[in-house]
GROMACS .gro file of C-alpha atoms in nm:
model
  326
    1MET     CA    1   1.580   3.271   1.306
    2VAL     CA    2   1.717   3.080   1.607
    3PRO     CA    3   2.042   2.904   1.509
    4LEU     CA    4   2.048   2.526   1.488
    5ASP     CA    5   2.186   2.365   1.806
    6GLU     CA    6   2.442   2.143   1.633
    7THR     CA    7   2.564   1.994   1.959
    8ALA     CA    8   2.216   1.863   2.038
    9ALA     CA    9   2.166   1.757   1.677
   10ARG     CA   10   2.492   1.556   1.676
   11ALA     CA   11   2.397   1.387   2.003
   12ALA     CA   12   2.056   1.287   1.865
   13ILE     CA   13   2.207   1.166   1.536
   14GLY     CA   14   2.464   0.959   1.724
   15GLN     CA   15   2.191   0.786   1.925
   16VAL     CA   16   1.990   0.708   1.613
   17LEU     CA   17   2.288   0.578   1.415
   18GLU     CA   18   2.397   0.355   1.703
   19SER     CA   19   2.058   0.181   1.690
   20GLY     CA   20   2.138   0.056   1.338
   21VAL     CA   21   1.846   0.215   1.154
   22GLU     CA   22   1.817   0.195   0.775
   23ALA     CA   23   1.636   0.527   0.734
   24ILE     CA   24   1.593   0.862   0.909
   25ALA     CA   25   1.309   1.110   0.866
   26ILE     CA   26   1.376   1.474   0.957
   27CYS     CA   27   1.081   1.702   1.027
   28PHE     CA   28   1.110   2.044   1.193
   29LEU     CA   29   0.811   2.258   1.286
   30PHE     CA   30   0.867   2.546   1.044
   31SER     CA   31   1.075   2.384   0.772
   32PHE     CA   32   0.810   2.472   0.513
   33LEU     CA   33   0.932   2.831   0.557
   34ARG     CA   34   1.300   2.774   0.633
   35PRO     CA   35   1.435   2.436   0.522
   36GLU     CA   36   1.801   2.514   0.607
   37HIS     CA   37   1.804   2.339   0.945
   38GLU     CA   38   1.661   2.013   0.813
   39ARG     CA   39   1.913   2.005   0.531
   40ARG     CA   40   2.200   2.079   0.770
   41VAL     CA   41   2.094   1.786   0.991
   42LYS     CA   42   2.084   1.566   0.681
   43ALA     CA   43   2.441   1.672   0.601
   44LEU     CA   44   2.546   1.593   0.958
   45VAL     CA   45   2.401   1.242   0.927
   46ALA     CA   46   2.615   1.184   0.617
   47GLN     CA   47   2.924   1.313   0.803
   48MET     CA   48   2.864   1.099   1.111
   49SER     CA   49   2.765   0.776   0.939
   50PRO     CA   50   3.013   0.514   1.069
   51ASP     CA   51   3.010   0.299   0.755
   52PRO     CA   52   3.048   0.493   0.427
   53ASP     CA   53   2.956   0.181   0.231
   54HIS     CA   54   2.626   0.144   0.415
   55LYS     CA   55   2.447   0.472   0.360
   56VAL     CA   56   2.143   0.548   0.575
   57TYR     CA   57   1.845   0.671   0.372
   58VAL     CA   58   1.772   1.025   0.494
   59THR     CA   59   1.471   1.233   0.393
   60CYS     CA   60   1.371   1.588   0.488
   61SER     CA   61   1.011   1.701   0.513
   62ALA     CA   62   1.100   2.023   0.331
   63ASP     CA   63   1.205   1.819   0.028
   64VAL     CA   64   0.910   1.576   0.033
   65VAL     CA   65   0.611   1.798   0.114
   66PRO     CA   66   0.705   2.158   0.207
   67LEU     CA   67   0.360   2.252   0.339
   68ILE     CA   68   0.221   2.407   0.657
   69ARG     CA   69   0.069   2.169   0.917
   70GLU     CA   70   0.339   1.959   1.071
   71TYR     CA   71   0.144   1.639   1.140
   72PRO     CA   72   0.054   1.542   0.780
   73ARG     CA   73   0.399   1.666   0.670
   74MET     CA   74   0.570   1.450   0.933
   75SER     CA   75   0.350   1.148   0.854
   76THR     CA   76   0.427   1.177   0.483
   77THR     CA   77   0.799   1.210   0.553
   78LEU     CA   78   0.796   0.903   0.779
   79VAL     CA   79   0.626   0.695   0.509
   80ASN     CA   80   0.884   0.822   0.260
   81ALA     CA   81   1.168   0.717   0.491
   82CYS     CA   82   1.020   0.372   0.556
   83LEU     CA   83   0.981   0.306   0.185
   84GLY     CA   84   1.320   0.444   0.080
   85PRO     CA   85   1.546   0.143   0.152
   86ILE     CA   86   1.279  -0.106   0.036
   87LEU     CA   87   1.225   0.070  -0.296
   88ALA     CA   88   1.600   0.111  -0.349
   89ARG     CA   89   1.649  -0.266  -0.319
   90TYR     CA   90   1.353  -0.331  -0.547
   91ILE     CA   91   1.483  -0.096  -0.815
   92GLU     CA   92   1.828  -0.255  -0.793
   93ARG     CA   93   1.674  -0.599  -0.857
   94LEU     CA   94   1.453  -0.456  -1.132
   95HIS     CA   95   1.753  -0.301  -1.309
   96ALA     CA   96   1.943  -0.629  -1.294
   97ARG     CA   97   1.651  -0.835  -1.421
   98LEU     CA   98   1.575  -0.598  -1.709
   99GLU     CA   99   1.940  -0.603  -1.812
  100GLU     CA  100   1.936  -0.981  -1.797
  101LEU     CA  101   1.630  -0.988  -2.023
  102GLY     CA  102   1.783  -0.737  -2.263
  103VAL     CA  103   1.516  -0.473  -2.197
  104ARG     CA  104   1.712  -0.152  -2.243
  105PRO     CA  105   1.492   0.148  -2.329
  106ARG     CA  106   1.645   0.495  -2.327
  107GLN     CA  107   1.461   0.570  -2.003
  108ARG     CA  108   1.280   0.355  -1.747
  109TYR     CA  109   0.975   0.474  -1.560
  110ILE     CA  110   0.768   0.370  -1.258
  111MET     CA  111   0.398   0.439  -1.205
  112GLN     CA  112   0.307   0.701  -0.946
  113SER     CA  113   0.002   0.730  -0.722
  114ASN     CA  114  -0.129   1.020  -0.932
  115GLY     CA  115  -0.163   0.797  -1.238
  116GLY     CA  116   0.147   0.942  -1.406
  117THR     CA  117   0.502   0.813  -1.423
  118ALA     CA  118   0.844   0.918  -1.298
  119THR     CA  119   1.200   0.804  -1.364
  120LEU     CA  120   1.354   0.541  -1.141
  121GLU     CA  121   1.597   0.801  -1.010
  122GLN     CA  122   1.319   1.040  -0.910
  123VAL     CA  123   1.107   0.784  -0.726
  124GLN     CA  124   1.409   0.680  -0.519
  125LEU     CA  125   1.412   1.037  -0.383
  126GLU     CA  126   1.034   1.042  -0.326
  127PRO     CA  127   0.916   0.681  -0.289
  128VAL     CA  128   0.604   0.801  -0.106
  129THR     CA  129   0.469   0.909  -0.446
  130THR     CA  130   0.437   0.540  -0.540
  131VAL     CA  131   0.234   0.409  -0.242
  132LEU     CA  132  -0.080   0.362  -0.454
  133SER     CA  133   0.093   0.312  -0.786
  134GLY     CA  134  -0.052  -0.036  -0.840
  135PRO     CA  135  -0.416   0.064  -0.785
  136ALA     CA  136  -0.352   0.387  -0.979
  137GLY     CA  137  -0.245   0.178  -1.279
  138GLY     CA  138  -0.575  -0.008  -1.256
  139VAL     CA  139  -0.772   0.317  -1.241
  140ALA     CA  140  -0.588   0.456  -1.544
  141ALA     CA  141  -0.656   0.134  -1.736
  142SER     CA  142  -1.023   0.144  -1.634
  143VAL     CA  143  -1.059   0.493  -1.780
  144GLU     CA  144  -0.944   0.361  -2.118
  145LEU     CA  145  -1.162   0.051  -2.082
  146GLY     CA  146  -1.465   0.268  -2.009
  147ARG     CA  147  -1.385   0.495  -2.302
  148SER     CA  148  -1.365   0.202  -2.546
  149ALA     CA  149  -1.675   0.027  -2.405
  150GLY     CA  150  -1.891   0.340  -2.388
  151PHE     CA  151  -1.918   0.370  -2.007
  152ALA     CA  152  -1.814   0.709  -1.866
  153ASP     CA  153  -1.906   0.659  -1.499
  154LEU     CA  154  -1.724   0.376  -1.324
  155ILE     CA  155  -1.644   0.233  -0.982
  156THR     CA  156  -1.312   0.046  -0.988
  157PHE     CA  157  -1.276  -0.250  -0.753
  158ASP     CA  158  -0.921  -0.384  -0.716
  159MET     CA  159  -0.885  -0.674  -0.473
  160GLY     CA  160  -0.543  -0.831  -0.433
  161GLY     CA  161  -0.370  -1.030  -0.164
  162THR     CA  162  -0.373  -0.776   0.118
  163SER     CA  163  -0.617  -0.498   0.034
  164CYS     CA  164  -0.919  -0.383  -0.159
  165ASP     CA  165  -0.881  -0.051  -0.341
  166VAL     CA  166  -1.181   0.132  -0.484
  167ALA     CA  167  -1.209   0.455  -0.683
  168LEU     CA  168  -1.482   0.655  -0.852
  169ILE     CA  169  -1.453   0.774  -1.212
  170LYS     CA  170  -1.705   1.037  -1.327
  171ALA     CA  171  -1.724   1.134  -1.694
  172LEU     CA  172  -1.400   0.940  -1.750
  173GLN     CA  173  -1.222   1.159  -1.492
  174PRO     CA  174  -1.090   0.991  -1.175
  175GLY     CA  175  -1.087   1.198  -0.857
  176MET     CA  176  -0.761   1.344  -0.726
  177THR     CA  177  -0.656   1.431  -0.373
  178THR     CA  178  -0.352   1.561  -0.185
  179GLN     CA  179  -0.477   1.441   0.155
  180GLY     CA  180  -0.484   1.062   0.133
  181VAL     CA  181  -0.476   0.798   0.407
  182VAL     CA  182  -0.285   0.475   0.337
  183ALA     CA  183  -0.275   0.197   0.600
  184GLY     CA  184  -0.390   0.451   0.859
  185ARG     CA  185  -0.112   0.699   0.774
  186ASP     CA  186  -0.173   1.047   0.640
  187VAL     CA  187   0.001   1.091   0.306
  188SER     CA  188  -0.002   1.444   0.161
  189VAL     CA  189   0.113   1.399  -0.196
  190PRO     CA  190  -0.093   1.421  -0.518
  191MET     CA  191  -0.267   1.090  -0.577
  192LEU     CA  192  -0.575   0.944  -0.735
  193ASP     CA  193  -0.859   0.942  -0.484
  194ILE     CA  194  -0.845   0.571  -0.399
  195HIS     CA  195  -1.006   0.431  -0.085
  196THR     CA  196  -0.822   0.133   0.063
  197VAL     CA  197  -0.942  -0.125   0.316
  198SER     CA  198  -0.770  -0.436   0.453
  199ALA     CA  199  -0.969  -0.692   0.254
  200GLY     CA  200  -0.764  -0.916   0.027
  201GLY     CA  201  -0.731  -1.282  -0.055
  202GLY     CA  202  -0.467  -1.327   0.214
  203THR     CA  203  -0.663  -1.140   0.483
  204ILE     CA  204  -0.677  -1.354   0.798
  205ALA     CA  205  -1.004  -1.455   0.964
  206ARG     CA  206  -1.015  -1.547   1.334
  207VAL     CA  207  -1.245  -1.562   1.634
  208ASP     CA  208  -1.159  -1.288   1.884
  209ARG     CA  209  -1.154  -1.320   2.263
  210HIS     CA  210  -1.521  -1.218   2.277
  211GLY     CA  211  -1.620  -1.505   2.051
  212LEU     CA  212  -1.686  -1.285   1.748
  213LEU     CA  213  -1.570  -1.354   1.394
  214GLN     CA  214  -1.315  -1.098   1.275
  215VAL     CA  215  -1.165  -1.069   0.927
  216GLY     CA  216  -0.845  -0.861   0.898
  217PRO     CA  217  -0.669  -0.631   0.908
  218ASP     CA  218  -0.360  -0.853   0.907
  219SER     CA  219  -0.270  -1.070   0.611
  220ALA     CA  220  -0.090  -1.399   0.556
  221GLY     CA  221   0.091  -1.226   0.268
  222ALA     CA  222   0.262  -1.421  -0.008
  223ALA     CA  223   0.482  -1.623   0.231
  224PRO     CA  224   0.352  -1.840   0.381
  225GLY     CA  225   0.026  -1.717   0.232
  226PRO     CA  226  -0.314  -1.882   0.271
  227ALA     CA  227  -0.318  -2.238   0.405
  228CYS     CA  228  -0.433  -2.366   0.066
  229TYR     CA  229  -0.102  -2.254  -0.091
  230GLY     CA  230   0.067  -2.544   0.084
  231ARG     CA  231   0.359  -2.329   0.201
  232GLY     CA  232   0.319  -2.375   0.572
  233GLY     CA  233   0.037  -2.128   0.636
  234ILE     CA  234  -0.195  -2.231   0.920
  235GLU     CA  235  -0.425  -1.928   0.939
  236ALA     CA  236  -0.769  -1.928   0.776
  237THR     CA  237  -0.781  -1.664   0.503
  238VAL     CA  238  -1.034  -1.531   0.255
  239THR     CA  239  -0.873  -1.735  -0.025
  240ASP     CA  240  -0.910  -2.054   0.181
  241CYS     CA  241  -1.280  -1.981   0.224
  242ASP     CA  242  -1.319  -1.898  -0.147
  243LEU     CA  243  -1.173  -2.239  -0.228
  244LEU     CA  244  -1.398  -2.425   0.016
  245LEU     CA  245  -1.707  -2.242  -0.116
  246GLY     CA  246  -1.627  -2.343  -0.473
  247TYR     CA  247  -1.543  -1.991  -0.595
  248LEU     CA  248  -1.196  -2.130  -0.676
  249SER     CA  249  -1.139  -2.473  -0.821
  250PRO     CA  250  -0.881  -2.710  -0.669
  251ALA     CA  251  -0.839  -2.853  -1.019
  252HIS     CA  252  -0.680  -2.531  -1.145
  253ARG     CA  253  -0.359  -2.355  -1.043
  254LEU     CA  254  -0.365  -1.988  -0.942
  255ALA     CA  255  -0.193  -1.782  -1.212
  256GLY     CA  256  -0.125  -2.116  -1.380
  257ARG     CA  257   0.146  -2.191  -1.122
  258VAL     CA  258   0.020  -2.232  -0.765
  259PRO     CA  259  -0.165  -2.559  -0.687
  260LEU     CA  260  -0.445  -2.530  -0.432
  261ASP     CA  261  -0.461  -2.764  -0.133
  262ALA     CA  262  -0.826  -2.789  -0.027
  263ALA     CA  263  -0.746  -3.023   0.263
  264SER     CA  264  -0.511  -2.769   0.423
  265ALA     CA  265  -0.770  -2.494   0.375
  266GLU     CA  266  -1.035  -2.710   0.542
  267ARG     CA  267  -0.809  -2.785   0.840
  268ALA     CA  268  -0.734  -2.415   0.890
  269VAL     CA  269  -1.099  -2.305   0.871
  270GLU     CA  270  -1.208  -2.595   1.094
  271ALA     CA  271  -0.950  -2.517   1.363
  272ARG     CA  272  -0.961  -2.136   1.353
  273ILE     CA  273  -1.325  -2.058   1.274
  274ALA     CA  274  -1.570  -2.349   1.256
  275ARG     CA  275  -1.487  -2.532   1.580
  276PRO     CA  276  -1.467  -2.220   1.804
  277LEU     CA  277  -1.803  -2.097   1.670
  278GLY     CA  278  -1.973  -2.436   1.664
  279LEU     CA  279  -2.030  -2.419   1.286
  280SER     CA  280  -1.969  -2.646   0.993
  281VAL     CA  281  -1.676  -2.562   0.765
  282PRO     CA  282  -1.909  -2.441   0.483
  283GLN     CA  283  -2.101  -2.221   0.729
  284ALA     CA  284  -1.778  -2.073   0.866
  285SER     CA  285  -1.644  -2.011   0.515
  286ALA     CA  286  -1.968  -1.841   0.409
  287GLY     CA  287  -1.953  -1.622   0.719
  288VAL     CA  288  -1.601  -1.507   0.634
  289ALA     CA  289  -1.705  -1.431   0.274
  290ARG     CA  290  -2.010  -1.231   0.387
  291LEU     CA  291  -1.809  -1.030   0.639
  292ILE     CA  292  -1.530  -0.941   0.398
  293GLU     CA  293  -1.785  -0.841   0.134
  294VAL     CA  294  -1.959  -0.608   0.382
  295GLN     CA  295  -1.624  -0.438   0.442
  296MET     CA  296  -1.568  -0.399   0.068
  297ALA     CA  297  -1.921  -0.267   0.017
  298GLU     CA  298  -1.854  -0.006   0.286
  299ALA     CA  299  -1.543   0.101   0.094
  300VAL     CA  300  -1.753   0.149  -0.220
  301LYS     CA  301  -2.010   0.353  -0.024
  302ALA     CA  302  -1.733   0.572   0.117
  303ILE     CA  303  -1.642   0.701  -0.230
  304SER     CA  304  -1.992   0.710  -0.378
  305THR     CA  305  -2.319   0.732  -0.185
  306ARG     CA  306  -2.160   0.912   0.109
  307ARG     CA  307  -2.044   1.180  -0.135
  308GLY     CA  308  -2.384   1.220  -0.297
  309PHE     CA  309  -2.343   0.990  -0.598
  310ASP     CA  310  -2.614   0.744  -0.702
  311LEU     CA  311  -2.454   0.402  -0.748
  312ARG     CA  312  -2.716   0.311  -1.010
  313ASP     CA  313  -2.542   0.554  -1.246
  314PHE     CA  314  -2.211   0.363  -1.230
  315THR     CA  315  -2.063   0.046  -1.376
  316LEU     CA  316  -1.847  -0.173  -1.153
  317VAL     CA  317  -1.506  -0.270  -1.296
  318ALA     CA  318  -1.352  -0.554  -1.094
  319PHE     CA  319  -0.989  -0.660  -1.131
  320GLY     CA  320  -0.689  -0.776  -0.932
  321GLY     CA  321  -0.620  -1.131  -0.819
  322ALA     CA  322  -0.948  -1.163  -0.624
  323GLY     CA  323  -1.171  -0.878  -0.746
  324PRO     CA  324  -1.390  -1.067  -0.994
  325ILE     CA  325  -1.440  -1.353  -0.744
  326HIS     CA  326  -1.625  -1.126  -0.503
   0.00000   0.00000   0.00000
């Protein structure tokens, strides 16, 4: 084995640390066979960190997914590094809030993408294992729902604020994979076979430079959120169109808390969609709804008919903030 060039490694680490990064991913070509070099570089990062109180999150590919084929291994390690500081802050807030509420079980767990659970300490080391934990929870719940209702073959349809996640359950068994794609990134960890597209309530609709209506992939998120949330959002989103089409009622608050501003939704759809296309606001809203539903239907086909399953054999289970609406 060729020795590690520590001089070059220290120079590279110094450059990276000077840029003020929060996380570092280390991936060497043959670390699935010999992880020593990656782990030595990780130790050097700890030694060279200028602020001992501000630790950089460092992850090695040999510790996350020690498998041959460097591209999916590197992609998985990068996702792990990006999520590390975010999840650490989330868990810190979660700990504090649970203590404040007096919720003190002997052990606390977080859902994983494979439908199982792991301790908070473990997921901080491998946050990539939680990337589809929310949709995985819905799939696990749907299995039990199907069992109690007498339906063994299901298609789960989870539409939230930013994405639509679909999965196929056959004979009460959801599919599993170790070669997933999340937000266009290869993720090689065990996970439920969930297909994700950018189609949520906050997904932004716009007219592109060619004069064509486009929906997604970007989202207005929770802040400012859709225009109808009244939080400063000016983009036309799927939720705005749902409100203007009457799928949502302005007389009711979302989740019992968020009032809906139909006038703001109308202004956004008028300015961003209707006027550029020469349509009425209802026509523009209906166009956005049809387009987003085509995208979601394609996601369902991707996990069913394109794999040889007959959709007539399955029952659709819709959930999430926007799933039942569509």
